[in-house]
Amino acid sequence: MQYYSNYIGKLVEELGRLPGIGPKSAQRLAFHIIGMSGEQVNALSDAIRNAKNNVRYCKICGTLTDTEVCPICANPARNHKVIMVVENSRDLAAYEKTQKFDGVYHVLHGAISPMQGIGPDDIHLKELIQRLQGDVDEVIIATNSSLEGETTAMYISKLIKPTGIAVTRIASGVPVGGDLEYIDEVTLLRALEGRTTL
Ligand code: ZN
């Protein structure tokens, strides 16, 4: 990296830490940023800093939001008796894009993975169980169809079953190992409509 100035080298290094950004992309982005106007660079760095400083977890569902309670949880038109459990805020966004789900969400921020040492206490499961003390008709488990997602789904269903609340799992129209955020809306809708009771 010596052939760059220290500043460019540092920028390439930091950009290269981002997911999906290899060394070549990091270089390309770094040179693009250097070529941007001072104003554009400020807007970008402000956006990063503001997002980091102001975004927090919704105190009800755990999704990333600017406010104490996210717009979905705060919306009285949503059906608060149906909770869809997703692994992360990106999956929530994928379902929101379909505009066909009128329930609310619960974001786990991960999935159970014995291989990676991630247990039930490491994801937002306690918060989900607390929510079930309220008036809830159905919990739809929409974790990914990876090994971790399936393990998490089984764990949650076992936890909820004794409460008498209906537990369903989205259909396997979602490809095995598939990341929800990359799946098209029609497939997501089919998965939701074809959900089965656990
Ligand atoms: Zn929320």
PDB file of C-alpha atoms and ligand atoms in Angstrom:
ATOM      1  CA  MET A   1       0.000   0.000   0.000  1.00  0.00           C
ATOM      2  CA  GLN A   2       3.117   2.240   0.077  1.00  0.00           C
ATOM      3  CA  TYR A   3       2.519   3.475  -3.453  1.00  0.00           C
ATOM      4  CA  TYR A   4      -0.403   5.538  -2.175  1.00  0.00           C
ATOM      5  CA  SER A   5      -0.213   8.563   0.057  1.00  0.00           C
ATOM      6  CA  ASN A   6      -0.961   7.665   3.663  1.00  0.00           C
ATOM      7  CA  TYR A   7      -4.342   9.353   3.473  1.00  0.00           C
ATOM      8  CA  ILE A   8      -5.474   7.424   0.423  1.00  0.00           C
ATOM      9  CA  GLY A   9      -4.051   4.219   1.854  1.00  0.00           C
ATOM     10  CA  LYS A  10      -6.066   4.736   5.030  1.00  0.00           C
ATOM     11  CA  LEU A  11      -9.238   5.459   3.073  1.00  0.00           C
ATOM     12  CA  VAL A  12      -8.776   2.307   0.963  1.00  0.00           C
ATOM     13  CA  GLU A  13      -8.161   0.326   4.132  1.00  0.00           C
ATOM     14  CA  GLU A  14     -11.308   1.605   5.875  1.00  0.00           C
ATOM     15  CA  LEU A  15     -13.529   1.129   2.822  1.00  0.00           C
ATOM     16  CA  GLY A  16     -12.110  -2.365   2.417  1.00  0.00           C
ATOM     17  CA  ARG A  17     -13.479  -3.302   5.836  1.00  0.00           C
ATOM     18  CA  LEU A  18     -17.047  -2.902   4.561  1.00  0.00           C
ATOM     19  CA  PRO A  19     -18.938  -6.090   3.672  1.00  0.00           C
ATOM     20  CA  GLY A  20     -18.804  -7.009   0.002  1.00  0.00           C
ATOM     21  CA  ILE A  21     -16.014  -4.519  -0.734  1.00  0.00           C
ATOM     22  CA  GLY A  22     -12.834  -6.212  -1.955  1.00  0.00           C
ATOM     23  CA  PRO A  23      -9.467  -4.455  -2.352  1.00  0.00           C
ATOM     24  CA  LYS A  24     -10.228  -3.418  -5.945  1.00  0.00           C
ATOM     25  CA  SER A  25     -13.621  -1.928  -5.109  1.00  0.00           C
ATOM     26  CA  ALA A  26     -12.097  -0.161  -2.111  1.00  0.00           C
ATOM     27  CA  GLN A  27      -9.524   1.466  -4.396  1.00  0.00           C
ATOM     28  CA  ARG A  28     -12.153   2.439  -6.938  1.00  0.00           C
ATOM     29  CA  LEU A  29     -14.358   3.988  -4.235  1.00  0.00           C
ATOM     30  CA  ALA A  30     -11.408   5.787  -2.641  1.00  0.00           C
ATOM     31  CA  PHE A  31     -10.402   7.427  -5.925  1.00  0.00           C
ATOM     32  CA  HIS A  32     -14.022   8.275  -6.643  1.00  0.00           C
ATOM     33  CA  ILE A  33     -14.325   9.989  -3.249  1.00  0.00           C
ATOM     34  CA  ILE A  34     -11.099  11.952  -3.843  1.00  0.00           C
ATOM     35  CA  GLY A  35     -12.602  13.148  -7.119  1.00  0.00           C
ATOM     36  CA  MET A  36     -15.830  14.325  -5.466  1.00  0.00           C
ATOM     37  CA  SER A  37     -16.404  17.971  -4.536  1.00  0.00           C
ATOM     38  CA  GLY A  38     -15.787  19.013  -0.936  1.00  0.00           C
ATOM     39  CA  GLU A  39     -19.521  19.509  -0.560  1.00  0.00           C
ATOM     40  CA  GLN A  40     -20.342  15.980  -1.699  1.00  0.00           C
ATOM     41  CA  VAL A  41     -17.720  14.500   0.596  1.00  0.00           C
ATOM     42  CA  ASN A  42     -19.145  16.448   3.540  1.00  0.00           C
ATOM     43  CA  ALA A  43     -22.665  15.263   2.716  1.00  0.00           C
ATOM     44  CA  LEU A  44     -21.422  11.658   2.660  1.00  0.00           C
ATOM     45  CA  SER A  45     -19.478  11.867   5.900  1.00  0.00           C
ATOM     46  CA  ASP A  46     -22.356  13.731   7.605  1.00  0.00           C
ATOM     47  CA  ALA A  47     -24.798  11.065   6.452  1.00  0.00           C
ATOM     48  CA  ILE A  48     -22.596   8.332   7.932  1.00  0.00           C
ATOM     49  CA  ARG A  49     -22.058  10.182  11.210  1.00  0.00           C
ATOM     50  CA  ASN A  50     -25.722  11.200  11.591  1.00  0.00           C
ATOM     51  CA  ALA A  51     -26.939   7.696  10.888  1.00  0.00           C
ATOM     52  CA  LYS A  52     -24.534   6.256  13.427  1.00  0.00           C
ATOM     53  CA  ASN A  53     -25.341   8.851  16.111  1.00  0.00           C
ATOM     54  CA  ASN A  54     -29.106   9.036  15.691  1.00  0.00           C
ATOM     55  CA  VAL A  55     -30.276   5.618  14.659  1.00  0.00           C
ATOM     56  CA  ARG A  56     -31.369   3.364  17.497  1.00  0.00           C
ATOM     57  CA  TYR A  57     -33.409   0.233  18.103  1.00  0.00           C
ATOM     58  CA  CYS A  58     -37.202   0.622  18.294  1.00  0.00           C
ATOM     59  CA  LYS A  59     -38.101  -0.112  21.898  1.00  0.00           C
ATOM     60  CA  ILE A  60     -40.937  -2.382  20.817  1.00  0.00           C
ATOM     61  CA  CYS A  61     -39.800  -4.363  17.760  1.00  0.00           C
ATOM     62  CA  GLY A  62     -36.056  -3.708  17.813  1.00  0.00           C
ATOM     63  CA  THR A  63     -35.751  -2.454  14.243  1.00  0.00           C
ATOM     64  CA  LEU A  64     -33.406   0.411  13.413  1.00  0.00           C
ATOM     65  CA  THR A  65     -35.205   3.737  13.625  1.00  0.00           C
ATOM     66  CA  ASP A  66     -34.753   7.480  14.338  1.00  0.00           C
ATOM     67  CA  THR A  67     -37.444   7.583  16.995  1.00  0.00           C
ATOM     68  CA  GLU A  68     -38.098   5.771  20.259  1.00  0.00           C
ATOM     69  CA  VAL A  69     -40.869   3.760  18.618  1.00  0.00           C
ATOM     70  CA  CYS A  70     -40.577   3.031  14.894  1.00  0.00           C
ATOM     71  CA  PRO A  71     -43.281   4.221  12.432  1.00  0.00           C
ATOM     72  CA  ILE A  72     -44.610   0.666  12.017  1.00  0.00           C
ATOM     73  CA  CYS A  73     -45.085   0.041  15.747  1.00  0.00           C
ATOM     74  CA  ALA A  74     -46.563   3.531  16.133  1.00  0.00           C
ATOM     75  CA  ASN A  75     -49.091   2.994  13.333  1.00  0.00           C
ATOM     76  CA  PRO A  76     -52.591   2.220  14.720  1.00  0.00           C
ATOM     77  CA  ALA A  77     -53.698   0.952  11.293  1.00  0.00           C
ATOM     78  CA  ARG A  78     -51.324  -2.021  11.551  1.00  0.00           C
ATOM     79  CA  ASN A  79     -52.522  -5.276  13.073  1.00  0.00           C
ATOM     80  CA  HIS A  80     -50.560  -5.436  16.319  1.00  0.00           C
ATOM     81  CA  LYS A  81     -51.850  -8.939  17.059  1.00  0.00           C
ATOM     82  CA  VAL A  82     -49.811 -10.480  14.254  1.00  0.00           C
ATOM     83  CA  ILE A  83     -46.039 -10.379  14.740  1.00  0.00           C
ATOM     84  CA  MET A  84     -43.611 -11.395  12.016  1.00  0.00           C
ATOM     85  CA  VAL A  85     -40.219 -12.433  13.364  1.00  0.00           C
ATOM     86  CA  VAL A  86     -37.270 -11.565  11.089  1.00  0.00           C
ATOM     87  CA  GLU A  87     -33.515 -11.817  11.523  1.00  0.00           C
ATOM     88  CA  ASN A  88     -32.664  -8.206  10.730  1.00  0.00           C
ATOM     89  CA  SER A  89     -33.980  -4.821   9.615  1.00  0.00           C
ATOM     90  CA  ARG A  90     -33.096  -5.565   5.970  1.00  0.00           C
ATOM     91  CA  ASP A  91     -35.521  -8.508   5.992  1.00  0.00           C
ATOM     92  CA  LEU A  92     -38.181  -6.266   7.510  1.00  0.00           C
ATOM     93  CA  ALA A  93     -37.615  -3.810   4.660  1.00  0.00           C
ATOM     94  CA  ALA A  94     -37.979  -6.634   2.116  1.00  0.00           C
ATOM     95  CA  TYR A  95     -41.426  -7.537   3.507  1.00  0.00           C
ATOM     96  CA  GLU A  96     -42.452  -3.895   3.795  1.00  0.00           C
ATOM     97  CA  LYS A  97     -41.701  -3.424   0.100  1.00  0.00           C
ATOM     98  CA  THR A  98     -44.407  -5.954  -0.761  1.00  0.00           C
ATOM     99  CA  GLN A  99     -46.941  -3.617   0.948  1.00  0.00           C
ATOM    100  CA  LYS A 100     -49.083  -6.677   1.657  1.00  0.00           C
ATOM    101  CA  PHE A 101     -48.259  -7.397   5.276  1.00  0.00           C
ATOM    102  CA  ASP A 102     -50.255  -5.269   7.698  1.00  0.00           C
ATOM    103  CA  GLY A 103     -49.034  -6.818  10.938  1.00  0.00           C
ATOM    104  CA  VAL A 104     -46.013  -5.734  12.945  1.00  0.00           C
ATOM    105  CA  TYR A 105     -42.496  -7.144  13.240  1.00  0.00           C
ATOM    106  CA  HIS A 106     -39.954  -8.378  15.711  1.00  0.00           C
ATOM    107  CA  VAL A 107     -36.296  -8.072  14.734  1.00  0.00           C
ATOM    108  CA  LEU A 108     -33.973 -10.656  16.297  1.00  0.00           C
ATOM    109  CA  HIS A 109     -30.691  -9.130  15.122  1.00  0.00           C
ATOM    110  CA  GLY A 110     -29.239 -12.497  14.297  1.00  0.00           C
ATOM    111  CA  ALA A 111     -30.055 -16.179  14.407  1.00  0.00           C
ATOM    112  CA  ILE A 112     -29.101 -19.011  16.703  1.00  0.00           C
ATOM    113  CA  SER A 113     -25.855 -20.588  15.507  1.00  0.00           C
ATOM    114  CA  PRO A 114     -24.157 -23.146  17.741  1.00  0.00           C
ATOM    115  CA  MET A 115     -21.297 -23.242  15.197  1.00  0.00           C
ATOM    116  CA  GLN A 116     -20.584 -19.545  15.708  1.00  0.00           C
ATOM    117  CA  GLY A 117     -21.350 -19.652  19.401  1.00  0.00           C
ATOM    118  CA  ILE A 118     -24.535 -17.587  19.050  1.00  0.00           C
ATOM    119  CA  GLY A 119     -27.134 -18.821  21.515  1.00  0.00           C
ATOM    120  CA  PRO A 120     -30.741 -17.795  22.258  1.00  0.00           C
ATOM    121  CA  ASP A 121     -29.555 -15.145  24.738  1.00  0.00           C
ATOM    122  CA  ASP A 122     -27.444 -13.436  22.078  1.00  0.00           C
ATOM    123  CA  ILE A 123     -30.401 -12.435  19.918  1.00  0.00           C
ATOM    124  CA  HIS A 124     -33.502 -10.376  20.822  1.00  0.00           C
ATOM    125  CA  LEU A 125     -35.632 -13.327  21.918  1.00  0.00           C
ATOM    126  CA  LYS A 126     -36.379 -12.224  25.467  1.00  0.00           C
ATOM    127  CA  GLU A 127     -37.957  -9.071  24.063  1.00  0.00           C
ATOM    128  CA  LEU A 128     -40.184 -11.199  21.833  1.00  0.00           C
ATOM    129  CA  ILE A 129     -41.366 -13.344  24.724  1.00  0.00           C
ATOM    130  CA  GLN A 130     -42.168 -10.194  26.701  1.00  0.00           C
ATOM    131  CA  ARG A 131     -44.288  -8.897  23.827  1.00  0.00           C
ATOM    132  CA  LEU A 132     -46.305 -12.107  23.835  1.00  0.00           C
ATOM    133  CA  GLN A 133     -47.713 -11.223  27.246  1.00  0.00           C
ATOM    134  CA  GLY A 134     -49.842  -8.718  25.377  1.00  0.00           C
ATOM    135  CA  ASP A 135     -52.713  -9.419  23.010  1.00  0.00           C
ATOM    136  CA  VAL A 136     -51.159 -11.530  20.230  1.00  0.00           C
ATOM    137  CA  ASP A 137     -52.979 -13.919  17.864  1.00  0.00           C
ATOM    138  CA  GLU A 138     -50.169 -15.161  15.659  1.00  0.00           C
ATOM    139  CA  VAL A 139     -46.396 -15.198  15.416  1.00  0.00           C
ATOM    140  CA  ILE A 140     -45.112 -15.690  11.867  1.00  0.00           C
ATOM    141  CA  ILE A 141     -41.525 -16.905  11.829  1.00  0.00           C
ATOM    142  CA  ALA A 142     -39.773 -15.468   8.790  1.00  0.00           C
ATOM    143  CA  THR A 143     -36.170 -16.271   9.598  1.00  0.00           C
ATOM    144  CA  ASN A 144     -34.002 -17.306   6.627  1.00  0.00           C
ATOM    145  CA  SER A 145     -34.115 -20.895   5.415  1.00  0.00           C
ATOM    146  CA  SER A 146     -30.455 -21.399   6.304  1.00  0.00           C
ATOM    147  CA  LEU A 147     -29.462 -23.881   9.015  1.00  0.00           C
ATOM    148  CA  GLU A 148     -29.306 -21.006  11.522  1.00  0.00           C
ATOM    149  CA  GLY A 149     -32.696 -19.656  10.428  1.00  0.00           C
ATOM    150  CA  GLU A 150     -34.332 -23.088  10.745  1.00  0.00           C
ATOM    151  CA  THR A 151     -32.723 -23.729  14.122  1.00  0.00           C
ATOM    152  CA  THR A 152     -34.027 -20.380  15.328  1.00  0.00           C
ATOM    153  CA  ALA A 153     -37.514 -21.093  13.961  1.00  0.00           C
ATOM    154  CA  MET A 154     -37.701 -24.430  15.775  1.00  0.00           C
ATOM    155  CA  TYR A 155     -36.452 -22.886  18.986  1.00  0.00           C
ATOM    156  CA  ILE A 156     -39.016 -20.068  18.863  1.00  0.00           C
ATOM    157  CA  SER A 157     -41.902 -22.366  18.012  1.00  0.00           C
ATOM    158  CA  LYS A 158     -41.096 -24.616  20.985  1.00  0.00           C
ATOM    159  CA  LEU A 159     -40.959 -21.551  23.200  1.00  0.00           C
ATOM    160  CA  ILE A 160     -44.275 -20.121  22.042  1.00  0.00           C
ATOM    161  CA  LYS A 161     -46.376 -23.275  21.672  1.00  0.00           C
ATOM    162  CA  PRO A 162     -47.220 -23.611  25.389  1.00  0.00           C
ATOM    163  CA  THR A 163     -48.701 -20.098  25.337  1.00  0.00           C
ATOM    164  CA  GLY A 164     -51.428 -21.198  22.910  1.00  0.00           C
ATOM    165  CA  ILE A 165     -50.543 -18.426  20.446  1.00  0.00           C
ATOM    166  CA  ALA A 166     -50.532 -19.650  16.828  1.00  0.00           C
ATOM    167  CA  VAL A 167     -47.029 -20.085  15.425  1.00  0.00           C
ATOM    168  CA  THR A 168     -46.534 -20.258  11.672  1.00  0.00           C
ATOM    169  CA  ARG A 169     -43.502 -20.513   9.417  1.00  0.00           C
ATOM    170  CA  ILE A 170     -43.256 -18.861   5.996  1.00  0.00           C
ATOM    171  CA  ALA A 171     -43.431 -21.401   3.184  1.00  0.00           C
ATOM    172  CA  SER A 172     -40.278 -22.732   1.608  1.00  0.00           C
ATOM    173  CA  GLY A 173     -40.863 -20.816  -1.619  1.00  0.00           C
ATOM    174  CA  VAL A 174     -37.845 -19.051  -0.265  1.00  0.00           C
ATOM    175  CA  PRO A 175     -34.814 -20.977  -1.541  1.00  0.00           C
ATOM    176  CA  VAL A 176     -32.774 -22.918   0.987  1.00  0.00           C
ATOM    177  CA  GLY A 177     -29.956 -20.791   2.314  1.00  0.00           C
ATOM    178  CA  GLY A 178     -31.568 -17.782   0.667  1.00  0.00           C
ATOM    179  CA  ASP A 179     -31.167 -14.372   2.195  1.00  0.00           C
ATOM    180  CA  LEU A 180     -34.607 -12.766   2.438  1.00  0.00           C
ATOM    181  CA  GLU A 181     -33.425  -9.360   1.300  1.00  0.00           C
ATOM    182  CA  TYR A 182     -32.429 -10.678  -2.150  1.00  0.00           C
ATOM    183  CA  ILE A 183     -35.670 -12.472  -2.863  1.00  0.00           C
ATOM    184  CA  ASP A 184     -38.216 -10.877  -5.153  1.00  0.00           C
ATOM    185  CA  GLU A 185     -41.502  -9.594  -3.784  1.00  0.00           C
ATOM    186  CA  VAL A 186     -43.698 -12.188  -5.500  1.00  0.00           C
ATOM    187  CA  THR A 187     -41.717 -15.023  -3.924  1.00  0.00           C
ATOM    188  CA  LEU A 188     -41.888 -13.314  -0.536  1.00  0.00           C
ATOM    189  CA  LEU A 189     -45.653 -12.912  -0.830  1.00  0.00           C
ATOM    190  CA  ARG A 190     -46.102 -16.538  -1.837  1.00  0.00           C
ATOM    191  CA  ALA A 191     -43.986 -17.579   1.126  1.00  0.00           C
ATOM    192  CA  LEU A 192     -46.144 -15.473   3.435  1.00  0.00           C
ATOM    193  CA  GLU A 193     -49.458 -16.670   2.027  1.00  0.00           C
ATOM    194  CA  GLY A 194     -48.351 -20.304   2.046  1.00  0.00           C
ATOM    195  CA  ARG A 195     -47.174 -20.266   5.643  1.00  0.00           C
ATOM    196  CA  THR A 196     -47.745 -23.405   7.661  1.00  0.00           C
ATOM    197  CA  THR A 197     -48.586 -23.993  11.286  1.00  0.00           C
ATOM    198  CA  LEU A 198     -45.704 -25.227  13.385  1.00  0.00           C
TER     199      LEU A 198
HETATM  200 ZN    ZN B   1     -40.930  -0.943  16.037  1.00  0.00          ZN
END
